[in-house]
Coordinates of N, CA and C and ligand atoms in Angstrom, one line a residue:
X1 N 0.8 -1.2 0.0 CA 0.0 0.0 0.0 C 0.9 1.2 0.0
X2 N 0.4 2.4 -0.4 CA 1.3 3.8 -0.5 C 0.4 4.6 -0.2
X3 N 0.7 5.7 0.4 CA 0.1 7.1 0.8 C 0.2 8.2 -0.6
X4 N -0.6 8.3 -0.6 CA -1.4 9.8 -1.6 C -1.1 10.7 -1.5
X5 N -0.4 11.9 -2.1 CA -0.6 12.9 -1.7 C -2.1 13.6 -2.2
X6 N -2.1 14.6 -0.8 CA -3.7 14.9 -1.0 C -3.8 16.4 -1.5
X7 N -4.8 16.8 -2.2 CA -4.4 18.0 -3.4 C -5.4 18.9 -2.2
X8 N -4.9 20.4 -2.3 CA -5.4 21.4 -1.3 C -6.1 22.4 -2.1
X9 N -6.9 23.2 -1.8 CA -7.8 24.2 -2.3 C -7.0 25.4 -2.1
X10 N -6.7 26.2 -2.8 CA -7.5 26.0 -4.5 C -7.0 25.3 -5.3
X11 N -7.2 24.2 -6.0 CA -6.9 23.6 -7.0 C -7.7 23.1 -8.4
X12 N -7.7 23.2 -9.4 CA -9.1 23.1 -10.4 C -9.5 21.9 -10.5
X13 N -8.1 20.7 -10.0 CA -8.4 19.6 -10.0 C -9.8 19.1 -9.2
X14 N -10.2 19.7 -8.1 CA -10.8 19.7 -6.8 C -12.2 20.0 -7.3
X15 N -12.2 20.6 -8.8 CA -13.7 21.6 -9.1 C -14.0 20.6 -10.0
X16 N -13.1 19.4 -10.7 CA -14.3 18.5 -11.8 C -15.4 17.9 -11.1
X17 N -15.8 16.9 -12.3 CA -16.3 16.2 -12.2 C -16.0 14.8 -12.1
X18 N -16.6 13.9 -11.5 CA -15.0 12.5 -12.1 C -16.4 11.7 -12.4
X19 N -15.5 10.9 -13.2 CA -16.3 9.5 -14.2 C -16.6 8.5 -13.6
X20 N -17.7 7.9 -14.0 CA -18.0 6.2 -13.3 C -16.7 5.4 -13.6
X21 N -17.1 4.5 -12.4 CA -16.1 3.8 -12.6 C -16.7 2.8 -13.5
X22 N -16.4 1.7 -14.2 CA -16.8 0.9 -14.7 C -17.2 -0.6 -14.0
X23 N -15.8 -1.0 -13.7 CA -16.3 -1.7 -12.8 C -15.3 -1.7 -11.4
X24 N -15.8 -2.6 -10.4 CA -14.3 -2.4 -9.3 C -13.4 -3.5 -9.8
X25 N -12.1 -3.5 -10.2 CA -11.3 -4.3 -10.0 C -10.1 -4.1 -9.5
X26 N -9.2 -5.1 -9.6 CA -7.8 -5.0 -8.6 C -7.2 -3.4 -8.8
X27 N -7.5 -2.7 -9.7 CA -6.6 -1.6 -9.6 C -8.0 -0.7 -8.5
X28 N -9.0 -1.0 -9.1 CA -9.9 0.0 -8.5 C -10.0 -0.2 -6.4
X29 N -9.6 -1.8 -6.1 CA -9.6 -2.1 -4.8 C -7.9 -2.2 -4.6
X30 N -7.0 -1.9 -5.0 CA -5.8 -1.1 -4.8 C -6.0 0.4 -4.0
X31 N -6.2 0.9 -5.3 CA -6.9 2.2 -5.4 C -7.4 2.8 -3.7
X32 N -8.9 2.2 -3.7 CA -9.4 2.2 -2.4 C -8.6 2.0 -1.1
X33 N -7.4 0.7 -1.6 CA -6.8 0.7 0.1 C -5.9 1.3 0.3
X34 N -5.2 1.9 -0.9 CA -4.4 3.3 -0.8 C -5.2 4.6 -0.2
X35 N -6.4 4.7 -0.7 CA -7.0 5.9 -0.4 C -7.0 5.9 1.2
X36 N -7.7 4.9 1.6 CA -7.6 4.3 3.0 C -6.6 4.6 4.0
X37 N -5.7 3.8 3.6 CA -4.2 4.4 4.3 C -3.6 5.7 4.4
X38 N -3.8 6.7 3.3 CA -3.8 7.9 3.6 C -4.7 8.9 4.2
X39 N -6.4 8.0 4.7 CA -7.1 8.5 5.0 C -6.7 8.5 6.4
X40 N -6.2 7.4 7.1 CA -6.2 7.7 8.7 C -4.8 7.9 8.8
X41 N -3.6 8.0 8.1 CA -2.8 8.7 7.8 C -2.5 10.0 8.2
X42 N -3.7 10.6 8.1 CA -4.1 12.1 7.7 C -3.7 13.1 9.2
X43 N -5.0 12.3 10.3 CA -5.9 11.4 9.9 C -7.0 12.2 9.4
X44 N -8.0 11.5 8.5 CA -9.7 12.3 8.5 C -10.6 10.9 8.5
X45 N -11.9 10.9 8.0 CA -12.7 10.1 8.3 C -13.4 9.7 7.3
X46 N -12.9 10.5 6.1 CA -13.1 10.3 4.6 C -12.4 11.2 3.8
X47 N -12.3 9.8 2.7 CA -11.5 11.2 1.6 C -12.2 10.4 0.0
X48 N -12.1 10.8 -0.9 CA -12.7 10.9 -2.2 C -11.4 11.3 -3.2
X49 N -11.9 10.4 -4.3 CA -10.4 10.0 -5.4 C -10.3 11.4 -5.4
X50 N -10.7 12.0 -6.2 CA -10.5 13.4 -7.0 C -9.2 14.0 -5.8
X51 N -9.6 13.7 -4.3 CA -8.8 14.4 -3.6 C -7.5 14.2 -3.6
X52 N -7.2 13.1 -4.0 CA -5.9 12.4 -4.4 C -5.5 12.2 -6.1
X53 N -6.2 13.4 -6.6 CA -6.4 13.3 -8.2 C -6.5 13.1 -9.0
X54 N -7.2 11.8 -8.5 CA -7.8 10.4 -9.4 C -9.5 11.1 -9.3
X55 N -10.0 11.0 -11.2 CA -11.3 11.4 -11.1 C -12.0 10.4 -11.6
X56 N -12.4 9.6 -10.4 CA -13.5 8.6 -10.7 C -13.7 8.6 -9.3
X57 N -15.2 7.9 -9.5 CA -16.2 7.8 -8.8 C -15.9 6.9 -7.0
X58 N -15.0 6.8 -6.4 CA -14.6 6.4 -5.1 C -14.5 7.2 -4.2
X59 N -15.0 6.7 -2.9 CA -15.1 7.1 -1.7 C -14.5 6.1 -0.8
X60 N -14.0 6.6 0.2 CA -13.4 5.7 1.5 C -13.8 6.4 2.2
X61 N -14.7 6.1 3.5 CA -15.0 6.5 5.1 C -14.8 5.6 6.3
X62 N -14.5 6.2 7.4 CA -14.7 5.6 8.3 C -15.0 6.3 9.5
X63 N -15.9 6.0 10.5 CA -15.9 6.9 11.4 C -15.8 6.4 12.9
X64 N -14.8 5.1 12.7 CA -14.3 4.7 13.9 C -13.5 5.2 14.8
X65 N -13.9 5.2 15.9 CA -13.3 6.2 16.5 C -11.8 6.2 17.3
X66 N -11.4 4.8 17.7 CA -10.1 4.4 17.4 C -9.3 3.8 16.4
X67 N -7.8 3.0 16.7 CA -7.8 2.0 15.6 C -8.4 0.4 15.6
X68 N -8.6 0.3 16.8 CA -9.1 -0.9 17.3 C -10.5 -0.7 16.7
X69 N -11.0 0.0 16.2 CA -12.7 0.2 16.2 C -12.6 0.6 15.0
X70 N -11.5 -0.2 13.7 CA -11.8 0.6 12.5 C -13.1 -0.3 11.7
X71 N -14.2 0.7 10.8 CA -15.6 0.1 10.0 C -15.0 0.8 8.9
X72 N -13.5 0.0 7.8 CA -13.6 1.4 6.7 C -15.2 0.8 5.8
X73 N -15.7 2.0 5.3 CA -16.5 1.7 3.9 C -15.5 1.9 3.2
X74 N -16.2 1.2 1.8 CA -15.0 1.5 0.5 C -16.4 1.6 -0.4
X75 N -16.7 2.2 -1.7 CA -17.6 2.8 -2.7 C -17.3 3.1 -3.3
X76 N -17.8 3.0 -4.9 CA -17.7 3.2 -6.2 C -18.9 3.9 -6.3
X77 N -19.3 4.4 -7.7 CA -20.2 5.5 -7.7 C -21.5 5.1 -6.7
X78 N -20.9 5.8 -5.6 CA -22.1 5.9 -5.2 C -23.3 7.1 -5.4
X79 N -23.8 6.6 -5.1 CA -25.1 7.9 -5.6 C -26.7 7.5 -4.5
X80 N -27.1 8.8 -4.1 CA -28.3 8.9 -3.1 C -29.5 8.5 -3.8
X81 N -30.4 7.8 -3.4 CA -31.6 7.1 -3.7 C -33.2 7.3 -2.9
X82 N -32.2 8.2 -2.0 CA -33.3 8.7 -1.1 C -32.8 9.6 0.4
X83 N -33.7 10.7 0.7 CA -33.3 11.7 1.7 C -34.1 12.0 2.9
X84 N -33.7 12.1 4.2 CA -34.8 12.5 5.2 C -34.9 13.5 4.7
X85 N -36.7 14.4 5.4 CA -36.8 15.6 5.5 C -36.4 16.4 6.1
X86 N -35.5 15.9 7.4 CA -35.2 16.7 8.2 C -33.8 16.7 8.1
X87 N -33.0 18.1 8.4 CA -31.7 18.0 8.5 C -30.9 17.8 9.5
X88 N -29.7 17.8 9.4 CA -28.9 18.1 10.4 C -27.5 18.9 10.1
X89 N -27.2 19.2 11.4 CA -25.7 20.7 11.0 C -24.7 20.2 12.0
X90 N -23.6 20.1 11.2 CA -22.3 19.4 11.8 C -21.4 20.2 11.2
X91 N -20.4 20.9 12.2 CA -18.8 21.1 11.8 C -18.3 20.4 11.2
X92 N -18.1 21.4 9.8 CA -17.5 20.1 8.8 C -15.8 20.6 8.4
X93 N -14.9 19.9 8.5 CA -13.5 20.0 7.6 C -13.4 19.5 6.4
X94 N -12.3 19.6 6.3 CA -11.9 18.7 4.8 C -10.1 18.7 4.6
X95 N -9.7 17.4 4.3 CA -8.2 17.5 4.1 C -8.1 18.2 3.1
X96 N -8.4 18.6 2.1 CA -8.5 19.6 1.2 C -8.8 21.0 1.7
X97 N -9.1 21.2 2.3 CA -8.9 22.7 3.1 C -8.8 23.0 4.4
X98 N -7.3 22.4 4.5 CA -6.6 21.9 6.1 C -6.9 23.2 7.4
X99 N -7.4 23.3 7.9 CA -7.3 24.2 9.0 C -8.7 25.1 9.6
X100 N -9.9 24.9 8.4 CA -11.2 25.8 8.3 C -12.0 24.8 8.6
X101 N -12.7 25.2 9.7 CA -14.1 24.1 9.6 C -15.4 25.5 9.8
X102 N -16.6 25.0 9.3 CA -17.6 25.8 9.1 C -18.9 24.9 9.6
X103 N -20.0 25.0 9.7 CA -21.3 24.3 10.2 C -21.6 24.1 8.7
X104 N -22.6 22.7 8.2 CA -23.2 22.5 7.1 C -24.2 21.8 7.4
X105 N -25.2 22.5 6.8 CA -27.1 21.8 6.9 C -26.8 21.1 6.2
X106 N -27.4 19.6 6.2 CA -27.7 18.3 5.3 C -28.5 17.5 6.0
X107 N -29.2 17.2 4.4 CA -30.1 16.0 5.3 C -29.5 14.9 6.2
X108 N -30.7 14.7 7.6 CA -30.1 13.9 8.3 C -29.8 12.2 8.1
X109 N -30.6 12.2 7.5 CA -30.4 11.2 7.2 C -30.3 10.8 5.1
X110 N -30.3 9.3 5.2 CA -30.0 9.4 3.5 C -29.9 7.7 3.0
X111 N -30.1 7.4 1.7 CA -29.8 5.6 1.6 C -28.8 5.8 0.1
X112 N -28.1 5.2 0.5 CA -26.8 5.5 -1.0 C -26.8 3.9 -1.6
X113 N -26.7 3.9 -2.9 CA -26.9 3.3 -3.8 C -25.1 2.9 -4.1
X114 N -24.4 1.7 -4.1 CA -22.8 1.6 -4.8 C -22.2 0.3 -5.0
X115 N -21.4 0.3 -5.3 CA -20.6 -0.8 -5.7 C -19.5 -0.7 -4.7
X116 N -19.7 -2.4 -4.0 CA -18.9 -2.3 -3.3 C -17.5 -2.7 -3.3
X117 N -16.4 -3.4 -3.0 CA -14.9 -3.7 -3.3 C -15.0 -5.0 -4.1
X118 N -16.2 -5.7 -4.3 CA -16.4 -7.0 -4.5 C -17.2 -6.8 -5.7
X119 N -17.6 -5.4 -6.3 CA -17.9 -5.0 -7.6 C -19.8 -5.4 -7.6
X120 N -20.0 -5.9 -6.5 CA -21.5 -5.9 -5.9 C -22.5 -4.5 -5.7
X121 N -23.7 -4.2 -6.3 CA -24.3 -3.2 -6.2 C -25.1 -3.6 -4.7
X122 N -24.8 -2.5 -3.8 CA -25.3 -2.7 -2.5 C -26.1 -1.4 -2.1
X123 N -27.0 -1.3 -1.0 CA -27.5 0.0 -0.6 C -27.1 0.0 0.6
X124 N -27.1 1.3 1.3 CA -27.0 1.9 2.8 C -27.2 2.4 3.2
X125 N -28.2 2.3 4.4 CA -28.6 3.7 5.1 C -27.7 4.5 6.3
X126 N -27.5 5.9 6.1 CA -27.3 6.3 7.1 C -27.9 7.4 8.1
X127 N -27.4 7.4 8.8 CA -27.9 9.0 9.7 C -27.0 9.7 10.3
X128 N -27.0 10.3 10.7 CA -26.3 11.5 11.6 C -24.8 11.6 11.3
X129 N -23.6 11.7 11.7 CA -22.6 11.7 11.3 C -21.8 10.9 10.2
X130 N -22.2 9.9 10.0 CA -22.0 9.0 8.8 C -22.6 9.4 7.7
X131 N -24.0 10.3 7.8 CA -25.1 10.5 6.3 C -24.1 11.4 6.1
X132 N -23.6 13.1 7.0 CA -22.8 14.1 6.7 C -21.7 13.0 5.9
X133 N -20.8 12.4 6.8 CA -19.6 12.5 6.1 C -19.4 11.6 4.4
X134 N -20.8 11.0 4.4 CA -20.9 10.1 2.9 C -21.6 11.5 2.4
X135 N -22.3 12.5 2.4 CA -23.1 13.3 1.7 C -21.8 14.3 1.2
X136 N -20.8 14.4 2.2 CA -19.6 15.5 1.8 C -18.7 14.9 0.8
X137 N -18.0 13.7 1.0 CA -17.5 13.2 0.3 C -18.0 12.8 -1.2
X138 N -19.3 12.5 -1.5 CA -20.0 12.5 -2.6 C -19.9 13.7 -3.3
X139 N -20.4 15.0 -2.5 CA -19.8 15.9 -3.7 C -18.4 16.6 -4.0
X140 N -17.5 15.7 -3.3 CA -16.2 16.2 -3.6 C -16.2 15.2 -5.4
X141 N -17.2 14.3 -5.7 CA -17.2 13.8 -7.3 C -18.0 14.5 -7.9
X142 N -18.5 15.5 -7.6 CA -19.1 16.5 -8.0 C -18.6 18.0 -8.2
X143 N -17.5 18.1 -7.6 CA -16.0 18.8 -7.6 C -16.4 20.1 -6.9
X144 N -17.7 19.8 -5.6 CA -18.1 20.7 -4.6 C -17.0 20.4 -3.3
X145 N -16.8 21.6 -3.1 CA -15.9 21.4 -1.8 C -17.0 22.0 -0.7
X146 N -16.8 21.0 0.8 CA -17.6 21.7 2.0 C -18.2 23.4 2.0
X147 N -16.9 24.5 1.9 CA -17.4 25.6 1.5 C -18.2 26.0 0.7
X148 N -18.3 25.3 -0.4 CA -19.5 25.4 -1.5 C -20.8 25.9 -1.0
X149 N -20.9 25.4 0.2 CA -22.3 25.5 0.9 C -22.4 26.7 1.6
X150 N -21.3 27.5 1.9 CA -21.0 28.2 2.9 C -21.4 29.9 2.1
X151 N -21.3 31.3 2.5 CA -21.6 32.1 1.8 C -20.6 32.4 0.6
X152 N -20.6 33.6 -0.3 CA -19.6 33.8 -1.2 C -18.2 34.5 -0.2
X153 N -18.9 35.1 0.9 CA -18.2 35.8 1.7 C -17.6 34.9 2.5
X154 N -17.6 34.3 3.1 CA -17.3 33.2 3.9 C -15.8 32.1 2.8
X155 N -16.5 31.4 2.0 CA -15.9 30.9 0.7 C -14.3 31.3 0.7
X156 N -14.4 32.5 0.1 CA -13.8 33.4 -0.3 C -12.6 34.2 0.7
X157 N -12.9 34.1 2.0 CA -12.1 34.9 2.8 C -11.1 33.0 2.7
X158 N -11.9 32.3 2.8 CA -11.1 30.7 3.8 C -10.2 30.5 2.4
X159 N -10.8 30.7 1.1 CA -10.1 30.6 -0.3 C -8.8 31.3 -0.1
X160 N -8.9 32.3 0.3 CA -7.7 33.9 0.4 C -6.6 33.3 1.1
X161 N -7.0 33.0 2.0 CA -6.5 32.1 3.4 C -5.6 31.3 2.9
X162 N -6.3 29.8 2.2 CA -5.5 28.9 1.9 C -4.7 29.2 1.0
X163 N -4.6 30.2 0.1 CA -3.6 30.7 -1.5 C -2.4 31.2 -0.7
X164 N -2.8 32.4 0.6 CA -1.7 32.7 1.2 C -0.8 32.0 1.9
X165 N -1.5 30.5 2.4 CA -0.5 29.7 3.0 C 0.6 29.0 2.0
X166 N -0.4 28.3 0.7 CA 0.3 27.6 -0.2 C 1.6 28.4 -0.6
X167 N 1.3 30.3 -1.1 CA 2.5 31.0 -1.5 C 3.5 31.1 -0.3
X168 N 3.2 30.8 1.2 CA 4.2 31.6 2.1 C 5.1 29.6 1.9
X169 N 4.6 28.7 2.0 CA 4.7 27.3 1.9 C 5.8 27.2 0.6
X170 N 5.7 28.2 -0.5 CA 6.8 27.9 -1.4 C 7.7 28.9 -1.2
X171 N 7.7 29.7 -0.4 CA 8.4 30.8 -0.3 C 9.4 30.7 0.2
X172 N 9.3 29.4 1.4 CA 10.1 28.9 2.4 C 10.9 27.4 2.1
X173 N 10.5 26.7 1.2 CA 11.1 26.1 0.9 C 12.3 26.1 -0.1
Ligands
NI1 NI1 -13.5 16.7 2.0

């Protein structure tokens, strides 16, 4: 297995779209245990190809809360099939925009439609911190980052933010 480097905002890579995968195979469940490894690496609790600048349709989460207690998911296009009415609002981060966290309304709950490591179409429900962190990572294949949801003002100062760390980051090196 090998660690990823993980791509930081702003980057345009971060704003595609990424493609279905076709099907899961050995490179695609490589893929996934790499993403994995660099996900508690990190650590975070999910990360999404694009973030590692692979654009196709993969997700890795986990929201185990030690290592003894790791549940990774692994996912191929997954995609929502259904939404609660009611939301919920969690402080959200992102290894892609290391340092900023903001509140995000999302439905509380949600049932995701994907292919699992075994190339099997499976469904899942989740709720509460599990729906957030599969609903955030889903649109990082949709090349929305967490701030997306946030104001233009808000966006935009944390955008400013991250440009001036990356320039002071080459400046020093
Ligand atoms: Ni993220």
């Amino acid at each position: 297995m090998a660690l990823l480097p993980i791509l930081t905002a702003p980057d345009p890579r971060l704003k595609q779209k990424a493609a279905r995968v076709e099907a899961v195979d050995d490179s695609v469940r490589l893929l996934m245990e790499d993403m994995l490894e660099t996900m508690y690496q990190a650590p975070g609790i999910g990360l999404a190809a694009p973030q590692v600048g692979v654009q196709r349709r993969i997700i890795v989460v986990d929201i185990g809360k030690s290592e003894e207690d790791r549940q990774p998911i692994r996912m191929a296009n997954p995609e929502i099939v259904w939404v609660s009415e009611d939301d919920n609002t969690y402080e959200e981060g992102c290894l892609s925009v290391p340092e900023h966290y903001a509140e995000v309304v999302r439905p509380r709950a949600i049932r995701v439609r994907y292919l699992d490591e075994q190339n099997e179409i499976r469904e899942m429900e989740a709720d509460g911190l599990l729906a957030t962190v599969l609903q955030h990572e889903m649109d990082h294949l949709e090349g929305i980052l967490f701030i997306d949801h946030l104001s233009s003002l808000k966006r935009n100062m944390i955008l400013r933010k991250l440009l001036k760390s990356k320039k002071e980051a080459v400046a020093v090196r």
